[in-house]
Amino acid sequence: MINPHETEAFDFLYNFVHEHAEGVYYLTFQDGVQISAEYDTDYETDNGIDVDDVGYEEYIAIVFTADNTIFEVSCFSFPTKVSYNGERII
Protein backbone atom coordinates (compact mmCIF):
# COMPACT_ATOMS: atom_id res chain seq x y z
CA MET A 1 0.00 0.00 0.00
CA ILE A 2 1.51 3.33 -1.04
CA ASN A 3 -1.56 5.53 -0.54
CA PRO A 4 -3.71 5.78 2.60
CA HIS A 5 -6.82 5.57 0.35
CA GLU A 6 -5.84 2.05 -0.69
CA THR A 7 -8.12 -0.15 1.40
CA GLU A 8 -7.83 -3.77 2.47
CA ALA A 9 -10.14 -4.65 -0.45
CA PHE A 10 -7.81 -2.89 -2.89
CA ASP A 11 -4.80 -4.75 -1.47
CA PHE A 12 -6.72 -8.03 -1.76
CA LEU A 13 -7.53 -7.39 -5.44
CA TYR A 14 -3.95 -6.32 -6.17
CA ASN A 15 -2.59 -9.56 -4.71
CA PHE A 16 -5.39 -11.68 -6.25
CA VAL A 17 -4.71 -10.53 -9.83
CA HIS A 18 -1.06 -11.46 -9.44
CA GLU A 19 -2.06 -14.99 -8.46
CA HIS A 20 -4.84 -15.19 -11.08
CA ALA A 21 -3.54 -13.30 -14.09
CA GLU A 22 -5.50 -15.46 -16.54
CA GLY A 23 -9.27 -15.50 -16.57
CA VAL A 24 -12.23 -13.19 -16.75
CA TYR A 25 -13.01 -10.54 -14.17
CA TYR A 26 -16.49 -9.05 -13.83
CA LEU A 27 -16.40 -5.60 -12.29
CA THR A 28 -19.41 -3.61 -11.12
CA PHE A 29 -18.97 0.07 -10.30
CA GLN A 30 -20.96 2.37 -8.03
CA ASP A 31 -22.79 3.95 -10.98
CA GLY A 32 -24.05 0.48 -12.02
CA VAL A 33 -21.67 0.01 -14.95
CA GLN A 34 -20.65 -3.64 -15.32
CA ILE A 35 -17.57 -4.67 -17.26
CA SER A 36 -16.21 -8.06 -18.25
CA ALA A 37 -12.44 -7.71 -18.50
CA GLU A 38 -9.07 -9.40 -18.29
CA TYR A 39 -6.15 -8.33 -16.12
CA ASP A 40 -3.40 -6.64 -18.13
CA THR A 41 -0.81 -5.09 -15.78
CA ASP A 42 -0.39 -2.71 -12.87
CA TYR A 43 1.92 0.14 -12.04
CA GLU A 44 2.56 2.99 -9.65
CA THR A 45 1.24 6.31 -10.87
CA ASP A 46 0.28 9.71 -9.51
CA ASN A 47 -2.44 12.31 -9.77
CA GLY A 48 -0.52 14.51 -12.21
CA ILE A 49 0.45 17.18 -9.71
CA ASP A 50 4.12 18.10 -9.24
CA VAL A 51 5.81 16.11 -6.49
CA ASP A 52 6.47 19.24 -4.43
CA ASP A 53 2.89 20.56 -4.65
CA VAL A 54 0.32 20.15 -1.89
CA GLY A 55 -2.13 17.41 -2.82
CA TYR A 56 0.36 15.25 -4.71
CA GLU A 57 -0.51 11.57 -4.35
CA GLU A 58 1.03 8.33 -5.59
CA TYR A 59 -1.08 5.21 -5.92
CA ILE A 60 -1.23 1.86 -7.66
CA ALA A 61 -3.33 1.38 -10.80
CA ILE A 62 -4.49 -2.09 -11.84
CA VAL A 63 -5.06 -2.20 -15.60
CA PHE A 64 -7.75 -4.34 -17.23
CA THR A 65 -8.71 -4.74 -20.87
CA ALA A 66 -12.26 -5.01 -22.20
CA ASP A 67 -13.26 -4.93 -25.86
CA ASN A 68 -9.79 -3.73 -26.93
CA THR A 69 -10.00 -0.87 -24.43
CA ILE A 70 -7.78 -0.51 -21.39
CA PHE A 71 -8.94 1.02 -18.13
CA GLU A 72 -7.50 1.52 -14.67
CA VAL A 73 -8.85 0.46 -11.32
CA SER A 74 -7.36 2.35 -8.40
CA CYS A 75 -8.28 3.45 -4.92
CA PHE A 76 -10.06 6.37 -6.62
CA SER A 77 -12.06 4.22 -9.08
CA PHE A 78 -12.59 0.99 -7.17
CA PRO A 79 -15.49 -1.31 -8.12
CA THR A 80 -18.21 -2.19 -5.62
CA LYS A 81 -18.21 -5.84 -6.74
CA VAL A 82 -15.60 -8.06 -8.40
CA SER A 83 -16.08 -11.61 -9.60
CA TYR A 84 -13.44 -13.88 -11.08
CA ASN A 85 -14.50 -16.66 -13.46
CA GLY A 86 -18.03 -16.40 -12.05
CA GLU A 87 -17.10 -16.42 -8.33
CA ARG A 88 -17.47 -13.24 -6.29
CA ILE A 89 -14.22 -12.20 -4.64
CA ILE A 90 -15.14 -8.66 -3.51
XYZ file of N, CA, C and O in Angstrom:
360
model
N 0.850 -1.171 0.000
C 0.000 0.000 0.000
C 0.900 1.240 0.000
O 1.740 1.382 0.865
N 0.706 2.102 -0.982
C 1.508 3.331 -1.039
C 0.653 4.571 -0.821
O 1.170 5.662 -0.748
N -0.653 4.402 -0.715
C -1.559 5.527 -0.538
C -2.538 5.176 0.582
O -3.089 4.080 0.595
N -2.786 6.092 1.500
C -3.712 5.783 2.601
C -5.145 5.505 2.134
O -5.933 4.925 2.881
N -5.491 5.865 0.905
C -6.820 5.573 0.355
C -6.942 4.127 -0.129
O -8.037 3.671 -0.435
N -5.817 3.437 -0.239
C -5.840 2.046 -0.691
C -6.288 1.161 0.470
O -5.580 0.984 1.439
N -7.486 0.613 0.334
C -8.117 -0.150 1.398
C -7.647 -1.599 1.404
O -6.938 -2.050 0.509
N -8.113 -2.335 2.396
C -7.833 -3.768 2.468
C -8.390 -4.486 1.234
O -7.765 -5.404 0.705
N -9.551 -4.050 0.755
C -10.140 -4.653 -0.447
C -9.262 -4.394 -1.668
O -9.076 -5.274 -2.508
N -8.707 -3.194 -1.777
C -7.809 -2.893 -2.888
C -6.572 -3.785 -2.817
O -6.153 -4.366 -3.819
N -5.980 -3.894 -1.623
C -4.801 -4.750 -1.466
C -5.124 -6.194 -1.821
O -4.322 -6.880 -2.450
N -6.310 -6.666 -1.430
C -6.716 -8.025 -1.756
C -6.775 -8.212 -3.268
O -6.241 -9.180 -3.800
N -7.428 -7.276 -3.981
C -7.534 -7.389 -5.437
C -6.158 -7.338 -6.085
O -5.860 -8.121 -6.996
N -5.313 -6.443 -5.637
C -3.952 -6.319 -6.172
C -3.211 -7.655 -6.064
O -2.601 -8.123 -7.034
N -3.260 -8.267 -4.904
C -2.593 -9.561 -4.708
C -3.292 -10.677 -5.492
O -2.636 -11.560 -6.043
N -4.616 -10.640 -5.559
C -5.385 -11.676 -6.254
C -5.056 -11.709 -7.740
O -4.849 -12.781 -8.308
N -4.987 -10.544 -8.384
C -4.713 -10.533 -9.827
C -3.321 -11.057 -10.141
O -3.096 -11.598 -11.220
N -2.396 -10.913 -9.212
C -1.058 -11.463 -9.444
C -1.055 -12.989 -9.351
O -0.235 -13.639 -9.998
N -1.951 -13.546 -8.571
C -2.059 -14.995 -8.455
C -2.992 -15.585 -9.508
O -2.973 -16.783 -9.755
N -3.840 -14.741 -10.104
C -4.841 -15.190 -11.081
C -4.832 -14.255 -12.289
O -5.823 -13.584 -12.585
N -3.706 -14.219 -12.967
C -3.541 -13.295 -14.091
C -4.366 -13.702 -15.305
O -4.712 -12.866 -16.133
N -4.677 -14.975 -15.428
C -5.496 -15.464 -16.542
C -6.933 -15.598 -16.070
O -7.176 -15.938 -14.926
N -7.868 -15.341 -16.933
C -9.267 -15.500 -16.573
C -10.044 -14.219 -16.759
O -9.495 -13.166 -17.097
N -11.328 -14.314 -16.523
C -12.231 -13.186 -16.749
C -12.670 -12.591 -15.415
O -13.103 -13.309 -14.515
N -12.547 -11.291 -15.326
C -13.006 -10.539 -14.165
C -14.285 -9.800 -14.544
O -14.385 -9.244 -15.637
N -15.251 -9.802 -13.646
C -16.493 -9.053 -13.826
C -16.503 -7.969 -12.766
O -16.513 -8.266 -11.576
N -16.476 -6.727 -13.209
C -16.403 -5.595 -12.294
C -17.685 -4.787 -12.367
O -18.170 -4.476 -13.454
N -18.224 -4.446 -11.209
C -19.409 -3.608 -11.116
C -19.016 -2.353 -10.345
O -18.452 -2.442 -9.253
N -19.336 -1.198 -10.910
C -18.972 0.066 -10.296
C -20.176 0.720 -9.639
O -21.328 0.341 -9.882
N -19.917 1.710 -8.810
C -20.957 2.370 -8.025
C -22.078 2.937 -8.894
O -23.237 2.947 -8.499
N -21.768 3.382 -10.093
C -22.791 3.948 -10.979
C -23.587 2.873 -11.719
O -24.412 3.174 -12.567
N -23.313 1.585 -11.409
C -24.046 0.482 -12.018
C -23.398 -0.101 -13.258
O -23.845 -1.129 -13.768
N -22.357 0.530 -13.771
C -21.666 0.014 -14.950
C -21.027 -1.327 -14.604
O -20.364 -1.464 -13.573
N -21.237 -2.314 -15.488
C -20.650 -3.636 -15.323
C -19.738 -3.917 -16.508
O -20.123 -3.683 -17.657
N -18.552 -4.413 -16.225
C -17.569 -4.666 -17.263
C -16.996 -6.066 -17.098
O -16.638 -6.467 -15.992
N -16.891 -6.772 -18.195
C -16.209 -8.057 -18.250
C -14.833 -7.776 -18.827
O -14.723 -7.247 -19.936
N -13.782 -8.111 -18.074
C -12.443 -7.710 -18.498
C -11.401 -8.744 -18.094
O -11.677 -9.641 -17.302
N -10.209 -8.570 -18.642
C -9.072 -9.400 -18.289
C -7.979 -8.514 -17.707
O -7.787 -7.375 -18.142
N -7.269 -9.050 -16.729
C -6.145 -8.334 -16.120
C -5.059 -8.143 -17.169
O -4.739 -9.049 -17.928
N -4.478 -6.951 -17.196
C -3.401 -6.638 -18.130
C -2.082 -6.412 -17.393
O -1.113 -7.109 -17.633
N -2.039 -5.428 -16.513
C -0.811 -5.091 -15.779
C -1.178 -4.182 -14.616
O -2.349 -3.867 -14.403
N -0.193 -3.738 -13.901
C -0.394 -2.715 -12.866
C 0.880 -1.900 -12.753
O 1.943 -2.320 -13.212
N 0.754 -0.729 -12.176
C 1.918 0.139 -12.041
C 1.634 1.219 -11.007
O 0.479 1.469 -10.654
N 2.703 1.838 -10.525
C 2.565 2.992 -9.649
C 2.395 4.218 -10.525
O 3.059 4.371 -11.544
N 1.502 5.090 -10.113
C 1.244 6.307 -10.869
C 0.962 7.441 -9.891
O 1.089 7.268 -8.675
N 0.594 8.585 -10.393
C 0.281 9.709 -9.512
C -0.872 10.508 -10.088
O -1.377 10.206 -11.163
N -1.277 11.530 -9.354
C -2.436 12.305 -9.770
C -2.088 13.491 -10.668
O -2.906 14.379 -10.882
N -0.883 13.503 -11.213
C -0.521 14.506 -12.207
C -0.083 15.846 -11.647
O 0.201 16.769 -12.409
N -0.007 15.939 -10.338
C 0.449 17.176 -9.710
C 1.943 17.044 -9.456
O 2.448 15.957 -9.188
N 2.681 18.148 -9.517
C 4.119 18.102 -9.244
C 4.385 17.541 -7.852
O 3.641 17.798 -6.903
N 5.461 16.795 -7.739
C 5.810 16.114 -6.493
C 5.864 17.077 -5.310
O 5.457 16.729 -4.202
N 6.320 18.278 -5.520
C 6.472 19.245 -4.430
C 5.178 19.984 -4.087
O 5.143 20.711 -3.094
N 4.138 19.835 -4.887
C 2.892 20.561 -4.649
C 2.029 19.875 -3.589
O 2.026 18.645 -3.460
N 1.281 20.676 -2.859
C 0.322 20.150 -1.894
C -0.745 19.369 -2.665
O -1.186 19.781 -3.732
N -1.119 18.221 -2.155
C -2.128 17.412 -2.819
C -1.573 16.325 -3.713
O -2.329 15.513 -4.241
N -0.249 16.297 -3.896
C 0.365 15.248 -4.714
C 0.113 13.891 -4.060
O 0.255 13.733 -2.855
N -0.276 12.915 -4.863
C -0.510 11.571 -4.355
C 0.007 10.534 -5.337
O -0.181 10.669 -6.545
N 0.654 9.510 -4.807
C 1.025 8.332 -5.585
C 0.055 7.223 -5.223
O -0.448 7.168 -4.097
N -0.206 6.348 -6.174
C -1.077 5.210 -5.917
C -0.826 4.140 -6.967
O -0.135 4.371 -7.952
N -1.370 2.965 -6.727
C -1.235 1.856 -7.659
C -2.458 1.812 -8.560
O -3.589 1.978 -8.097
N -2.238 1.579 -9.835
C -3.326 1.384 -10.800
C -3.251 -0.051 -11.311
O -2.175 -0.517 -11.691
N -4.382 -0.748 -11.271
C -4.492 -2.090 -11.841
C -5.175 -1.913 -13.195
O -6.240 -1.307 -13.273
N -4.559 -2.421 -14.245
C -5.060 -2.201 -15.597
C -5.757 -3.461 -16.100
O -5.218 -4.560 -16.019
N -6.971 -3.274 -16.612
C -7.755 -4.341 -17.226
C -8.025 -3.975 -18.676
O -7.996 -2.796 -19.044
N -8.297 -4.980 -19.491
C -8.709 -4.741 -20.871
C -10.099 -5.322 -21.086
O -10.424 -6.390 -20.578
N -10.902 -4.579 -21.840
C -12.255 -5.011 -22.203
C -12.560 -4.469 -23.587
O -12.450 -3.261 -23.818
N -12.915 -5.338 -24.500
C -13.263 -4.928 -25.865
C -12.196 -4.031 -26.481
O -12.478 -2.951 -27.001
N -10.937 -4.462 -26.383
C -9.790 -3.732 -26.932
C -9.610 -2.343 -26.329
O -9.013 -1.461 -26.950
N -10.143 -2.135 -25.136
C -9.997 -0.869 -24.430
C -9.349 -1.155 -23.084
O -9.721 -2.114 -22.408
N -8.383 -0.340 -22.701
C -7.781 -0.513 -21.389
C -8.374 0.496 -20.420
O -8.781 1.594 -20.812
N -8.469 0.099 -19.152
C -8.939 1.022 -18.127
C -8.278 0.668 -16.803
O -7.870 -0.465 -16.581
N -8.156 1.674 -15.957
C -7.499 1.521 -14.672
C -8.516 1.365 -13.553
O -9.555 2.022 -13.548
N -8.147 0.536 -12.598
C -8.854 0.461 -11.322
C -7.844 0.914 -10.282
O -6.705 0.452 -10.264
N -8.244 1.855 -9.455
C -7.358 2.354 -8.404
C -8.190 2.602 -7.153
O -9.404 2.366 -7.139
N -7.548 3.117 -6.132
C -8.279 3.450 -4.917
C -9.287 4.573 -5.167
O -10.206 4.768 -4.380
N -9.143 5.282 -6.282
C -10.057 6.370 -6.618
C -11.152 5.943 -7.597
O -12.075 6.713 -7.864
N -11.045 4.728 -8.136
C -12.055 4.221 -9.076
C -12.281 2.729 -8.821
O -12.218 1.919 -9.734
N -12.512 2.396 -7.567
C -12.593 0.990 -7.173
C -14.012 0.461 -7.347
O -14.983 1.130 -6.979
N -14.160 -0.738 -7.917
C -15.495 -1.311 -8.120
C -16.157 -1.715 -6.801
O -15.476 -1.970 -5.808
N -17.475 -1.769 -6.812
C -18.213 -2.193 -5.621
C -18.329 -3.708 -5.545
O -18.581 -4.263 -4.480
N -18.135 -4.379 -6.691
C -18.215 -5.836 -6.741
C -17.224 -6.333 -7.788
O -17.114 -5.746 -8.861
N -16.512 -7.430 -7.457
C -15.596 -8.058 -8.402
C -15.815 -9.559 -8.331
O -15.811 -10.151 -7.250
N -15.997 -10.157 -9.500
C -16.076 -11.613 -9.601
C -14.970 -12.082 -10.525
O -14.570 -11.362 -11.450
N -14.496 -13.289 -10.261
C -13.441 -13.877 -11.083
C -13.940 -15.235 -11.560
O -14.273 -16.091 -10.739
N -14.012 -15.412 -12.871
C -14.500 -16.656 -13.457
C -15.823 -17.084 -12.822
O -16.039 -18.258 -12.523
N -16.699 -16.110 -12.560
C -18.031 -16.398 -12.050
C -18.153 -16.451 -10.538
O -19.265 -16.549 -10.013
N -17.053 -16.355 -9.793
C -17.103 -16.419 -8.331
C -16.797 -15.051 -7.743
O -15.768 -14.436 -8.051
N -17.679 -14.559 -6.891
C -17.471 -13.238 -6.286
C -16.282 -13.266 -5.342
O -16.187 -14.130 -4.471
N -15.372 -12.299 -5.522
C -14.218 -12.201 -4.644
C -14.244 -10.922 -3.799
O -13.609 -10.845 -2.777
N -14.965 -9.918 -4.265
C -15.143 -8.662 -3.511
C -16.600 -8.256 -3.626
O -17.170 -8.273 -4.696
